[in-house]
CSV table of C-alpha atoms in Angstrom, one decimal:
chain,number,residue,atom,x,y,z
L,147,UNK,CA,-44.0,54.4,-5.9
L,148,UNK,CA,-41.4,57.0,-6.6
L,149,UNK,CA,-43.6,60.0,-5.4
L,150,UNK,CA,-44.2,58.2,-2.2
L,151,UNK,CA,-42.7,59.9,1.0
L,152,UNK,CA,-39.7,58.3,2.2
L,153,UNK,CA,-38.8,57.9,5.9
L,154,UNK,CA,-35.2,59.4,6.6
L,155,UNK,CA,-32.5,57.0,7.2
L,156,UNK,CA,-30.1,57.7,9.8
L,157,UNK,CA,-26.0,57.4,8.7
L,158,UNK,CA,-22.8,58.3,9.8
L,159,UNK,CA,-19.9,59.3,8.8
L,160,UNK,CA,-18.1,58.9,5.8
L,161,UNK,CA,-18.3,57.8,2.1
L,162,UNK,CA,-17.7,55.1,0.2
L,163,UNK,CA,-18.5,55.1,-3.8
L,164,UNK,CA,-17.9,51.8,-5.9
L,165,UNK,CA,-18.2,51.6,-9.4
L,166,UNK,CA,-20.5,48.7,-10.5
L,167,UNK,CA,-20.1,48.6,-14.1
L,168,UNK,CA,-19.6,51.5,-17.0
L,169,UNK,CA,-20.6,51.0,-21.0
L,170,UNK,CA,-20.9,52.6,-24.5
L,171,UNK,CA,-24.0,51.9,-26.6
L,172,UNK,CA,-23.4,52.0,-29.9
L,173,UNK,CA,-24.6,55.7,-30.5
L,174,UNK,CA,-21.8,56.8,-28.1
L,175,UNK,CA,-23.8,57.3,-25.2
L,176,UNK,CA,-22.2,56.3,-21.6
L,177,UNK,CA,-23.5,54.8,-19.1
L,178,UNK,CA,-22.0,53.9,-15.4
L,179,UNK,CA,-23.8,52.1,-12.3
L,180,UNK,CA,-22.8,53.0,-9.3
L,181,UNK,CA,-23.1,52.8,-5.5
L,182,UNK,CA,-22.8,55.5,-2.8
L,183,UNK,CA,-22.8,54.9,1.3
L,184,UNK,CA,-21.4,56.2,4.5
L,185,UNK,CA,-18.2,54.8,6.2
L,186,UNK,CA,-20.8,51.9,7.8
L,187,UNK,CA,-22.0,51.0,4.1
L,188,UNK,CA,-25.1,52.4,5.2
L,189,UNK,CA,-26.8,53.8,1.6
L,190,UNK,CA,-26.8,57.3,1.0
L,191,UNK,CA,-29.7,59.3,-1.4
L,192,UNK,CA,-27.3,61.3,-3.6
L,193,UNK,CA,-29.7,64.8,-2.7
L,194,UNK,CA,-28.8,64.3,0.9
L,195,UNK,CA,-32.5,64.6,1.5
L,196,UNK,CA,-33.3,61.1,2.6
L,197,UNK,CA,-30.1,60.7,4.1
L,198,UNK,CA,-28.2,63.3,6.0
L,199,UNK,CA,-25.0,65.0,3.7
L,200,UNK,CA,-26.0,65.2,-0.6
L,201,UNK,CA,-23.4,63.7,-2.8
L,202,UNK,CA,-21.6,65.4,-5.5
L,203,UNK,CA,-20.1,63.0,-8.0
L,204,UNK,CA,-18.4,64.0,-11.1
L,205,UNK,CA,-17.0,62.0,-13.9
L,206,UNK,CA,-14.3,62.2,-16.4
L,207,UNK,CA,-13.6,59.5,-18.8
L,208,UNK,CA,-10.5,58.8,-21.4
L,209,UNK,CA,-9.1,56.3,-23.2
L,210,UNK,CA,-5.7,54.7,-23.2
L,211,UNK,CA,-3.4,54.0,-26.4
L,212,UNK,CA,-1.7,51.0,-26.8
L,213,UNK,CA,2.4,50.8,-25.6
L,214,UNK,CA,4.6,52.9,-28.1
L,215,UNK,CA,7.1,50.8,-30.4
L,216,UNK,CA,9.4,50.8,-27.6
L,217,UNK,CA,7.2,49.3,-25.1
L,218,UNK,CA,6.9,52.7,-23.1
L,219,UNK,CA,3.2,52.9,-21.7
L,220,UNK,CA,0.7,54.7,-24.1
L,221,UNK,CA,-0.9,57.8,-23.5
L,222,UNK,CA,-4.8,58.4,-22.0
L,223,UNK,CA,-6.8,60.8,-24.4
L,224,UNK,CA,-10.3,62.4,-22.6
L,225,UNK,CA,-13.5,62.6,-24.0
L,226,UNK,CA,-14.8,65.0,-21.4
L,227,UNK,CA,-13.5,68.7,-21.8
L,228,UNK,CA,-14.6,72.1,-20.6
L,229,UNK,CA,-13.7,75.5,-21.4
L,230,UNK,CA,-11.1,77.3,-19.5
L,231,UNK,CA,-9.8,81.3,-19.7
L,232,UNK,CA,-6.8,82.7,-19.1
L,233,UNK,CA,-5.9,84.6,-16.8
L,234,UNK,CA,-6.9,87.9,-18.6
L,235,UNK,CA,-9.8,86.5,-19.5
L,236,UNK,CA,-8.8,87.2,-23.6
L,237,UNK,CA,-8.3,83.7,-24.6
L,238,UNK,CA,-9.7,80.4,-23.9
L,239,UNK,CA,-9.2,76.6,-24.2
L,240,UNK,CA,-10.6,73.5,-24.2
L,241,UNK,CA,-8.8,71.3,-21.4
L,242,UNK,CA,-9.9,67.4,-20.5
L,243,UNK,CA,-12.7,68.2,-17.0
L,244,UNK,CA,-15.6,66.4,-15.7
L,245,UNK,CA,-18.3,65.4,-18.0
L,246,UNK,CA,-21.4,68.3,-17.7
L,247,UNK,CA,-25.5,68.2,-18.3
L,248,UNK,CA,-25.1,64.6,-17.7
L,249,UNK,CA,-28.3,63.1,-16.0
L,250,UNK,CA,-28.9,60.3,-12.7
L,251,UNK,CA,-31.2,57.8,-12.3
L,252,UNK,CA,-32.0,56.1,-8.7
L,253,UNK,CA,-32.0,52.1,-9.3
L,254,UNK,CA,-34.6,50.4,-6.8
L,255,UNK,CA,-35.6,52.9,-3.5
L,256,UNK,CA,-32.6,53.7,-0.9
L,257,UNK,CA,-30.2,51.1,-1.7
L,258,UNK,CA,-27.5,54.0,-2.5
L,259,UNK,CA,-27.3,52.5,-6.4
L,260,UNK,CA,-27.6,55.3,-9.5
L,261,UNK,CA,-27.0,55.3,-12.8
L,262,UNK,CA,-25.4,58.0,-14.2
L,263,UNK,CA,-25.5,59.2,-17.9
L,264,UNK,CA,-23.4,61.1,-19.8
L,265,UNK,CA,-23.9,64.6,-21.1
L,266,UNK,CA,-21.2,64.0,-24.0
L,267,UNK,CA,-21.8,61.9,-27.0
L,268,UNK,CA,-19.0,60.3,-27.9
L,269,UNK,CA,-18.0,59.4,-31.5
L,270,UNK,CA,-15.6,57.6,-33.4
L,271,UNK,CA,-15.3,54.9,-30.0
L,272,UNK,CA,-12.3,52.3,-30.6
L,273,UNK,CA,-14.3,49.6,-28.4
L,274,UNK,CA,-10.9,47.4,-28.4
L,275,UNK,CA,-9.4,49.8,-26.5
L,276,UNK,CA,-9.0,50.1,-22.9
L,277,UNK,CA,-11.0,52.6,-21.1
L,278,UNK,CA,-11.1,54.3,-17.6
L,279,UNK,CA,-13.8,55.8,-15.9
L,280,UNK,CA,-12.9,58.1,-13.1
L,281,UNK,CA,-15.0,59.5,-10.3
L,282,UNK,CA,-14.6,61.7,-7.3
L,283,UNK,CA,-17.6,63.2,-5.0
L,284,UNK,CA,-17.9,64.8,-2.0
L,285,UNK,CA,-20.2,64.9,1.1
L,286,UNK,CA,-20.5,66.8,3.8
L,287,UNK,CA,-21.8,65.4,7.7
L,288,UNK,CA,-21.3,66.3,10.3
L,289,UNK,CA,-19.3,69.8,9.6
L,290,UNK,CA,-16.6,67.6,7.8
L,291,UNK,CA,-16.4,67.0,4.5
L,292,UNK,CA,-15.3,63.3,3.5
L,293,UNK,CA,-14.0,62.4,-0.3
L,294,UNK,CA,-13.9,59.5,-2.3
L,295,UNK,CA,-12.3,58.7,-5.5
L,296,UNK,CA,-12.7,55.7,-7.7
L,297,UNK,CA,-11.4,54.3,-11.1
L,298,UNK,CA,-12.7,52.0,-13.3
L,299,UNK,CA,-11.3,50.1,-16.4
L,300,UNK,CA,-12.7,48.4,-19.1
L,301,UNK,CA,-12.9,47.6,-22.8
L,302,UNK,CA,-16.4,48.5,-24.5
L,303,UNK,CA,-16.4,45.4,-26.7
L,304,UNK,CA,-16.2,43.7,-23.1
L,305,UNK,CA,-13.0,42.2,-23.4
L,306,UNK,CA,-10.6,42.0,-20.7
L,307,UNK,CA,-8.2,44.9,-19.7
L,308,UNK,CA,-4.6,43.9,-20.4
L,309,UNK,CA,-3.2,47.5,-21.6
L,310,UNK,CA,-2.3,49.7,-18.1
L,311,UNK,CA,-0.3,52.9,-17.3
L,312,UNK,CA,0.5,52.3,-14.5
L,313,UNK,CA,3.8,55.0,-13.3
L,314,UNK,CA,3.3,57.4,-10.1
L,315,UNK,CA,1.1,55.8,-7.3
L,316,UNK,CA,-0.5,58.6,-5.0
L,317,UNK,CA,1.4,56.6,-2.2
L,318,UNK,CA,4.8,57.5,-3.7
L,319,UNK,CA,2.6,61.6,-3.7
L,320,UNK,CA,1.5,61.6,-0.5
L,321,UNK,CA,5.3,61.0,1.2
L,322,UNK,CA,5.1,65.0,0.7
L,323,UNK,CA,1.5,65.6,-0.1
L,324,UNK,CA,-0.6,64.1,2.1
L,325,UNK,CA,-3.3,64.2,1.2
L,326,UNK,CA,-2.8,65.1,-2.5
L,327,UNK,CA,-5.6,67.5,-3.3
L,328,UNK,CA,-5.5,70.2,-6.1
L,329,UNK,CA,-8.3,71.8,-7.9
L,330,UNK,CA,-10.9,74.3,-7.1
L,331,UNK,CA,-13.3,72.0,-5.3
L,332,UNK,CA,-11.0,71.9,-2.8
L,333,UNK,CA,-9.5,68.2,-1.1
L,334,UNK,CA,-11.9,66.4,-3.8
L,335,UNK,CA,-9.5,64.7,-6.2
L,336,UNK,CA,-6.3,63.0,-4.3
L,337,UNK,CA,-5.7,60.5,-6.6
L,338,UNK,CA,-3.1,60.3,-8.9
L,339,UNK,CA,-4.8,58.0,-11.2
L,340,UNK,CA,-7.7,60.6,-11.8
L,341,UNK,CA,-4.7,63.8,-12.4
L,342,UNK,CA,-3.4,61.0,-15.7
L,343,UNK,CA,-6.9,61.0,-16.8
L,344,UNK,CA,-7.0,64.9,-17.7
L,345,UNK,CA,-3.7,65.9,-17.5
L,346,UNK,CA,-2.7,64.0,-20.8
L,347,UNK,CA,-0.9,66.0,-24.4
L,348,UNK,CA,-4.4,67.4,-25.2
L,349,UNK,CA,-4.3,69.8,-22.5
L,350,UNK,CA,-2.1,73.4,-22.5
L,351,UNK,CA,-2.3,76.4,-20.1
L,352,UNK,CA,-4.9,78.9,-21.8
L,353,UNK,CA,-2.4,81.9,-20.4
L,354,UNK,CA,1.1,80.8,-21.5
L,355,UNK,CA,0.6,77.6,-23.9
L,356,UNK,CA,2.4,75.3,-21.3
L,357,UNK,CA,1.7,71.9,-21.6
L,358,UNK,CA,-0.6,70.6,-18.8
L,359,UNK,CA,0.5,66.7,-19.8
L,360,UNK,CA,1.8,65.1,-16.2
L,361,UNK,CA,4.7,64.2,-16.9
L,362,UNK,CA,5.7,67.5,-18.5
L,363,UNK,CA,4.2,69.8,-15.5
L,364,UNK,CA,4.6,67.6,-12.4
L,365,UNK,CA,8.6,66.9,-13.7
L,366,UNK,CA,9.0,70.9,-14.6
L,367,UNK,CA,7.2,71.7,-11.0
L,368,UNK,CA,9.6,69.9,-8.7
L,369,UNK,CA,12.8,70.9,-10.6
L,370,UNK,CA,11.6,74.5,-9.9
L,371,UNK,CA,13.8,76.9,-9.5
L,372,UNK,CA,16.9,74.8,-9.9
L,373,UNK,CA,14.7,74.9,-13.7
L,374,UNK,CA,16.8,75.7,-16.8
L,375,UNK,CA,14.0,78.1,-18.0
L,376,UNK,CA,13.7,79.5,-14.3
L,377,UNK,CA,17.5,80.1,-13.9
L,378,UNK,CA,17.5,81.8,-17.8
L,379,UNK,CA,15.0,84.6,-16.5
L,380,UNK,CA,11.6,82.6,-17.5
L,381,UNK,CA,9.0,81.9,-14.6
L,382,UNK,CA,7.2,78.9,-14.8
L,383,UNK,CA,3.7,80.1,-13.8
L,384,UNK,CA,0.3,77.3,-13.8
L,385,UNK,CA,-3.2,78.9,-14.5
L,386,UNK,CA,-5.0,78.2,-11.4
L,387,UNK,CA,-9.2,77.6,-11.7
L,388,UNK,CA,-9.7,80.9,-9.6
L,389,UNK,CA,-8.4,82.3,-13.1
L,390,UNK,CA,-4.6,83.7,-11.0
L,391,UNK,CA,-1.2,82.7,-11.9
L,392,UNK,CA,0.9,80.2,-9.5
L,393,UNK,CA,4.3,80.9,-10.2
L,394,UNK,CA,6.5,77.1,-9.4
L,395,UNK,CA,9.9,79.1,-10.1
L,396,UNK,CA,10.9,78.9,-6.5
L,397,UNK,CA,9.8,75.1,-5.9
L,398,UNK,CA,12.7,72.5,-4.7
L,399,UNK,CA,12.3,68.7,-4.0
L,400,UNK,CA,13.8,67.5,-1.0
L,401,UNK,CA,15.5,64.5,-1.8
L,402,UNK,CA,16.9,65.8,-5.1
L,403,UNK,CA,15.1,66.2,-8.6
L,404,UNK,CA,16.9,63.4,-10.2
L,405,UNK,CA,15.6,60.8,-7.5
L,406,UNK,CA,13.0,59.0,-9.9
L,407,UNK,CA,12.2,56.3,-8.0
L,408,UNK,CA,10.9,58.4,-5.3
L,409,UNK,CA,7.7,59.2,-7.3
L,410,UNK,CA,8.0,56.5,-9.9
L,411,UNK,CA,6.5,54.0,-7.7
L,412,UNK,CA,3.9,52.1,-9.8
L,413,UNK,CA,4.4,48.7,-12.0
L,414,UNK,CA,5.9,50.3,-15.0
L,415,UNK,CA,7.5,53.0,-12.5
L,416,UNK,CA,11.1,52.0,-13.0
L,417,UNK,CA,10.8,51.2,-16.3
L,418,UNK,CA,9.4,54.1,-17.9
L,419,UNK,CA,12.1,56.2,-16.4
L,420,UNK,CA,15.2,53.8,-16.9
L,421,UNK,CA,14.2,52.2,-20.6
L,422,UNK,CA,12.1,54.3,-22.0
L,423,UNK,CA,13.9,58.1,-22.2
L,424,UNK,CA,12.1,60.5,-24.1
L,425,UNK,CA,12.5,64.2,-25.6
L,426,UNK,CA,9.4,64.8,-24.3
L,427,UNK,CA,9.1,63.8,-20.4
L,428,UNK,CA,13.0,63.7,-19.8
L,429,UNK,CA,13.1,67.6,-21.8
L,430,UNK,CA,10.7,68.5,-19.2
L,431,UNK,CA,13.3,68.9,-16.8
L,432,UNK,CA,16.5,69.5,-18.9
L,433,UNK,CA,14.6,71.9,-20.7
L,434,UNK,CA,18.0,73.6,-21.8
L,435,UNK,CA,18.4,70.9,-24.5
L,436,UNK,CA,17.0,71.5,-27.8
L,437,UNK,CA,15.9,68.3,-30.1
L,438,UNK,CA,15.7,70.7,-33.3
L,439,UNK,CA,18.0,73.4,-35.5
L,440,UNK,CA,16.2,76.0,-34.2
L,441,UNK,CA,16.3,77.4,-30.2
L,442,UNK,CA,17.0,80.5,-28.0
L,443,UNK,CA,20.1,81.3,-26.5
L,444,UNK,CA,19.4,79.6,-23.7
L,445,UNK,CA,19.1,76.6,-24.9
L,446,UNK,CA,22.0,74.1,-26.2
L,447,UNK,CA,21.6,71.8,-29.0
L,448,UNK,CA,20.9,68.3,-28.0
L,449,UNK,CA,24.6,66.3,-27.9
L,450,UNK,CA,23.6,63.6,-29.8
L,451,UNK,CA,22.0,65.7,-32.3
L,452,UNK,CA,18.8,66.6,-34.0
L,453,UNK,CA,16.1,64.1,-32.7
L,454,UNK,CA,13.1,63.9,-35.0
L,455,UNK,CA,11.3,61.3,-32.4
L,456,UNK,CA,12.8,58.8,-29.7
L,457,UNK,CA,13.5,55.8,-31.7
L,458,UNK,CA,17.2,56.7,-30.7
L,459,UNK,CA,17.3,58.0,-27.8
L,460,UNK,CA,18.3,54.5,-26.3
L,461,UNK,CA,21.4,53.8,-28.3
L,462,UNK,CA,23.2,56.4,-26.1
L,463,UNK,CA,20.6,56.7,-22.6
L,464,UNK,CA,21.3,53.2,-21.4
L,465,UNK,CA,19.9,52.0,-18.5
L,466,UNK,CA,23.2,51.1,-16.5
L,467,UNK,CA,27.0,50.8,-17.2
L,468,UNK,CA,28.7,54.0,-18.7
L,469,UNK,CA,28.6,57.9,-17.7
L,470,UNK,CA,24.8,58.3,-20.2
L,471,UNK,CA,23.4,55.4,-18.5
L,472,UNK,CA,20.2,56.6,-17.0
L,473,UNK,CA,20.9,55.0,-13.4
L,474,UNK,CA,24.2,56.9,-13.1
L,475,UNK,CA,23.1,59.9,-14.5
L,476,UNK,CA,20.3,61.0,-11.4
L,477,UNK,CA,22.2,58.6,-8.8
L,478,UNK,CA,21.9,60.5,-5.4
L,479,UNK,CA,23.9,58.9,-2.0
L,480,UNK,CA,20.1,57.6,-0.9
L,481,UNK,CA,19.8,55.2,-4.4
L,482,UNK,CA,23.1,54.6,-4.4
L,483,UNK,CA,23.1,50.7,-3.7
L,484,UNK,CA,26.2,51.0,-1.9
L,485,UNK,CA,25.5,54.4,0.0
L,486,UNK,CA,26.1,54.0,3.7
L,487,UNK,CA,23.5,53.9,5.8
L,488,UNK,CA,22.8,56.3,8.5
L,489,UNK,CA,20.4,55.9,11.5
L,490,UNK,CA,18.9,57.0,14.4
L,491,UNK,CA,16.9,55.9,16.6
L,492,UNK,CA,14.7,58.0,19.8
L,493,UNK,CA,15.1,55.8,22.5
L,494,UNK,CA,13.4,58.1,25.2
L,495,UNK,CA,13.2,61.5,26.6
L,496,UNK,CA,13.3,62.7,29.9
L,497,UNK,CA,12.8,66.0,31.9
L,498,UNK,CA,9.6,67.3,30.2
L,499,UNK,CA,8.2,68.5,33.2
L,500,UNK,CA,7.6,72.3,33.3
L,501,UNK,CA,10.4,74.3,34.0
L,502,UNK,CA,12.8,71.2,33.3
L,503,UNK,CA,15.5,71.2,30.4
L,504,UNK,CA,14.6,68.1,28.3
L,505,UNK,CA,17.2,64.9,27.4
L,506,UNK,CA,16.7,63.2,24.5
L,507,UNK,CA,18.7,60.0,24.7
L,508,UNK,CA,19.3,58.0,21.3
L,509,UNK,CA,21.6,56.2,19.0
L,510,UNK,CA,22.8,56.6,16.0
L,511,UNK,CA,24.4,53.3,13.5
L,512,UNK,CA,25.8,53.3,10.0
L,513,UNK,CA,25.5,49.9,8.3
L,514,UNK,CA,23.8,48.8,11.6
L,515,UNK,CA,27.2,49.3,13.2
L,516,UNK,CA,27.5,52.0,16.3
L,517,UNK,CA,29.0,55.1,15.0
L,518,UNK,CA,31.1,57.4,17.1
L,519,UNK,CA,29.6,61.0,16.5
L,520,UNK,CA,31.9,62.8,19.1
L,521,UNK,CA,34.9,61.6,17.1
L,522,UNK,CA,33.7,62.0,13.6
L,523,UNK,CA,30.8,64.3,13.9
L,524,UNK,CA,27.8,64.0,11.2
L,525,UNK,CA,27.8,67.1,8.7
L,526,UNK,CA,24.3,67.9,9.9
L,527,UNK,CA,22.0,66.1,12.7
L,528,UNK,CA,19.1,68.3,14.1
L,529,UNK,CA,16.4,67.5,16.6
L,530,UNK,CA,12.5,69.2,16.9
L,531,UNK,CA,10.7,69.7,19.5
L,532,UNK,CA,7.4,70.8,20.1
L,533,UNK,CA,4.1,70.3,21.7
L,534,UNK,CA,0.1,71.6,23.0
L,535,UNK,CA,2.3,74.4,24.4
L,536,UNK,CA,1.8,78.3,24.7
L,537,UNK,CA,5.3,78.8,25.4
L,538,UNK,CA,6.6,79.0,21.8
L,539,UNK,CA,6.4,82.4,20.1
L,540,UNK,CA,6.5,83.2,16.6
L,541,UNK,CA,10.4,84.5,16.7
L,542,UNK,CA,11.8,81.4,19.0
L,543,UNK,CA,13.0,78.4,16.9
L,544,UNK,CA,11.9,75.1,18.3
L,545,UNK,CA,15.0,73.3,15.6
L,546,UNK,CA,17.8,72.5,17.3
L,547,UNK,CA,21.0,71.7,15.6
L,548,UNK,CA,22.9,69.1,17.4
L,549,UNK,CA,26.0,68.8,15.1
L,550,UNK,CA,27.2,71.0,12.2
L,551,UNK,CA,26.7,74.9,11.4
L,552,UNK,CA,25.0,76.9,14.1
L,553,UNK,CA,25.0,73.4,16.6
L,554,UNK,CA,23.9,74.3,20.7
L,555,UNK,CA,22.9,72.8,23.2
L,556,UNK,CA,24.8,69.4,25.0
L,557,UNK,CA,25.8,66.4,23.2
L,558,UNK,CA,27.5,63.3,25.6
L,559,UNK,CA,28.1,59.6,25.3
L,560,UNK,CA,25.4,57.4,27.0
L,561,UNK,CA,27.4,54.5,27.8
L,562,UNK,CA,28.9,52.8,25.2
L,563,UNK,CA,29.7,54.3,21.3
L,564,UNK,CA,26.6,54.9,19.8
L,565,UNK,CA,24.3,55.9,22.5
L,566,UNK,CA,24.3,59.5,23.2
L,567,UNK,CA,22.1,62.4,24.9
L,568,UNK,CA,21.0,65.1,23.8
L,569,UNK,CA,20.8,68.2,26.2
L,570,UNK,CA,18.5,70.7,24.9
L,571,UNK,CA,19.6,74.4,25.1
């Protein structure tokens, strides 16, 4: 009886949400089954009212093209959009978002299982190709608020998936952002699979036109201010969902924008950035270039030419073996196969004690080999410290540099080569 009074279940923490299965009638109406419980597995009643904490699920879903006649990974196109403003609120755009006026349906009494149906009707469905759902909720217990995010891929003629895009993992994000998290509803969406969903060509800042694909933005983002555009005079600015501009121009990436690998992580990672060079996603970054007869001052004509698309680009962006070759090109000493190795290692630290000067005592190898540091000193080799401690204030650094510019503080060999203390200032 679904009017009868239910007793209230009592949970924990957490949430877990797995997709059961996701489909597209012939009319274009979409349908996904789903499951929602606490960290336990304990079911949850999306309201929060049988169970303590509602759930707020919302759903985007796209479709993925085939690979391009190079083999590069095709591109997702969303069937979900909203309506976004710019900034001054004078012109508006329709970006890929989460699906709205969709409806939910319980499926048996408490067991945590829904089905949830689409507010947009699709049309013009290519049921061969491969599809991906993605979902992320909230719920709040507890005066935390715990997140899950889930993807789901299939083919509406219920074949089996073989086309992918598979190219940043939110692994390879979260070595910096941890947890990824964007968006106005807060920490909600932290997976990179979900930002590929909306971000794709379809999208474009309603304030400045700038392209909102991934690989344009997230590539134009970390170059930052070392940015041709940035460096010419032009700010690259994101409009934020609070309707305010963020300006990126003064953005840096640690280990060097040309380290690819570091964020190409996935299956086709490598590939897409070593085989597959394009005007599009590598003129994100060496936005300078020009492809066509007609650009600013700024800009430079491409080398090689006038590119009407990126059949070519290959002939002359090799993967490896002259000065073009993609692998030489953004080599950096840490993917340089032959860089030398440097490493340290804490092996303890004493006096800690109130009042006492601490002694860090450690070692330090390249190529697993003891290196002598007092002989050859390191261009740079720093140490933190810091701790539950009112004894800091805001003005005091807690960085010490050990060896190069600005180095204090005690430095001694601890034995033999290699081993050495640390004396704090």
């Amino acid at each position: 009886d679904a009017t009868a009074t239910r007793d209230h279940v009592t949970t924990g923490p957490g949430l877990k949400l797995a997709v059961q299965d996701a489909a597209i009638d012939g009319s274009g109406v979409v349908k996904v089954d789903f499951t929602i419980t606490d960290g336990a597995g304990v079911p949850l009643d999306l309201k929060g009212v049988d169970t303590d904490g509602a759930v707020t699920p919302k759903f985007v879903l796209s479709w993925l093209a085939e690979p391009n006649a190079n083999g590069s990974p095709g591109a997702y196109t969303a069937y979900t959009m909203q309506t976004h403003k710019s900034v001054d609120g004078t012109k508006s755009t329709q970006i890929p978002d989460a699906d709205t006026n969709g409806t939910f349906a319980e499926v048996g009494v408490g067991e945590g299982t829904y089905t949830y149906t689409f507010g947009t009707a699709l049309g013009n469905v290519d049921v061969t190709k491969t599809h991906t759902l993605g979902v992320w909720a909230s719920r709040s217990f507890g005066g935390a608020e715990y997140v899950a995010n889930q993807t789901f891929d299939f083919v509406p003629n219920g074949s089996a998936v073989t086309n992918i895009r598979d190219i940043v993992t939110t692994s390879a994000c979260n070595q910096c952002h941890n947890p990824l998290a964007q968006h106005e509803d807060g920490t909600v969406r932290r997976d990179v699979k979900l930002c590929v969903l909306c971000h794709t060509t379809q999208a474009a800042d309603p304030s400045n036109g700038n392209a909102l694909d991934l690989g344009v933005m997230i590539h134009k983002i970390h170059r930052g201010k070392s940015l041709p555009s940035v460096l010419a005079g032009m700010p690259y600015q994101l409009t934020e969902d609070d309707a305010t501009l963020d300006d990126h121009s003064d953005t840096w990436f640690p280990t060097g924008v040309q380290n690819c690998r570091m964020c190409h992580q996935g299956t086709q990672g490598k590939d897409a950035y070593q085989k597959y060079p394009s005007r599009t996603y590598c003129g994100a970054c060496h936005d300078s270039t020009s492809f066509t007869s007609s650009f600013p001052s700024w800009q430079h004509l491409h080398p090689g030419g006038i590119q009407v698309d990126d059949s070519q680009c290959w002939q002359c962006h090799i993967v490896q073996g002259t000065q073009n070759a993609i692998e030489n090109a953004h080599a950096i000493a840490a993917t340089m196969p032959n860089a030398p190795v440097i490493d340290l290692q804490i092996k303890s630290v004493a006096n800690t004690g109130p009042g006492q000067t601490p002694i860090v005592h450690f070692t330090v190898t390249k190529n697993a080999q003891p290196l002598d540091v007092l002989t050859t000193p390191l261009k740079s080799m720093a140490a933190l410290l810091a701790g539950p401690t009112s004894d800091y204030a805001q003005t005091q650094p807690i960085q010490y540099v050990i060896q190069g510019s600005g180095a204090t503080g005690t430095l001694a060999l601890d034995g033999a080569i290699g081993s050495y203390t640390y004396t704090f200032p």
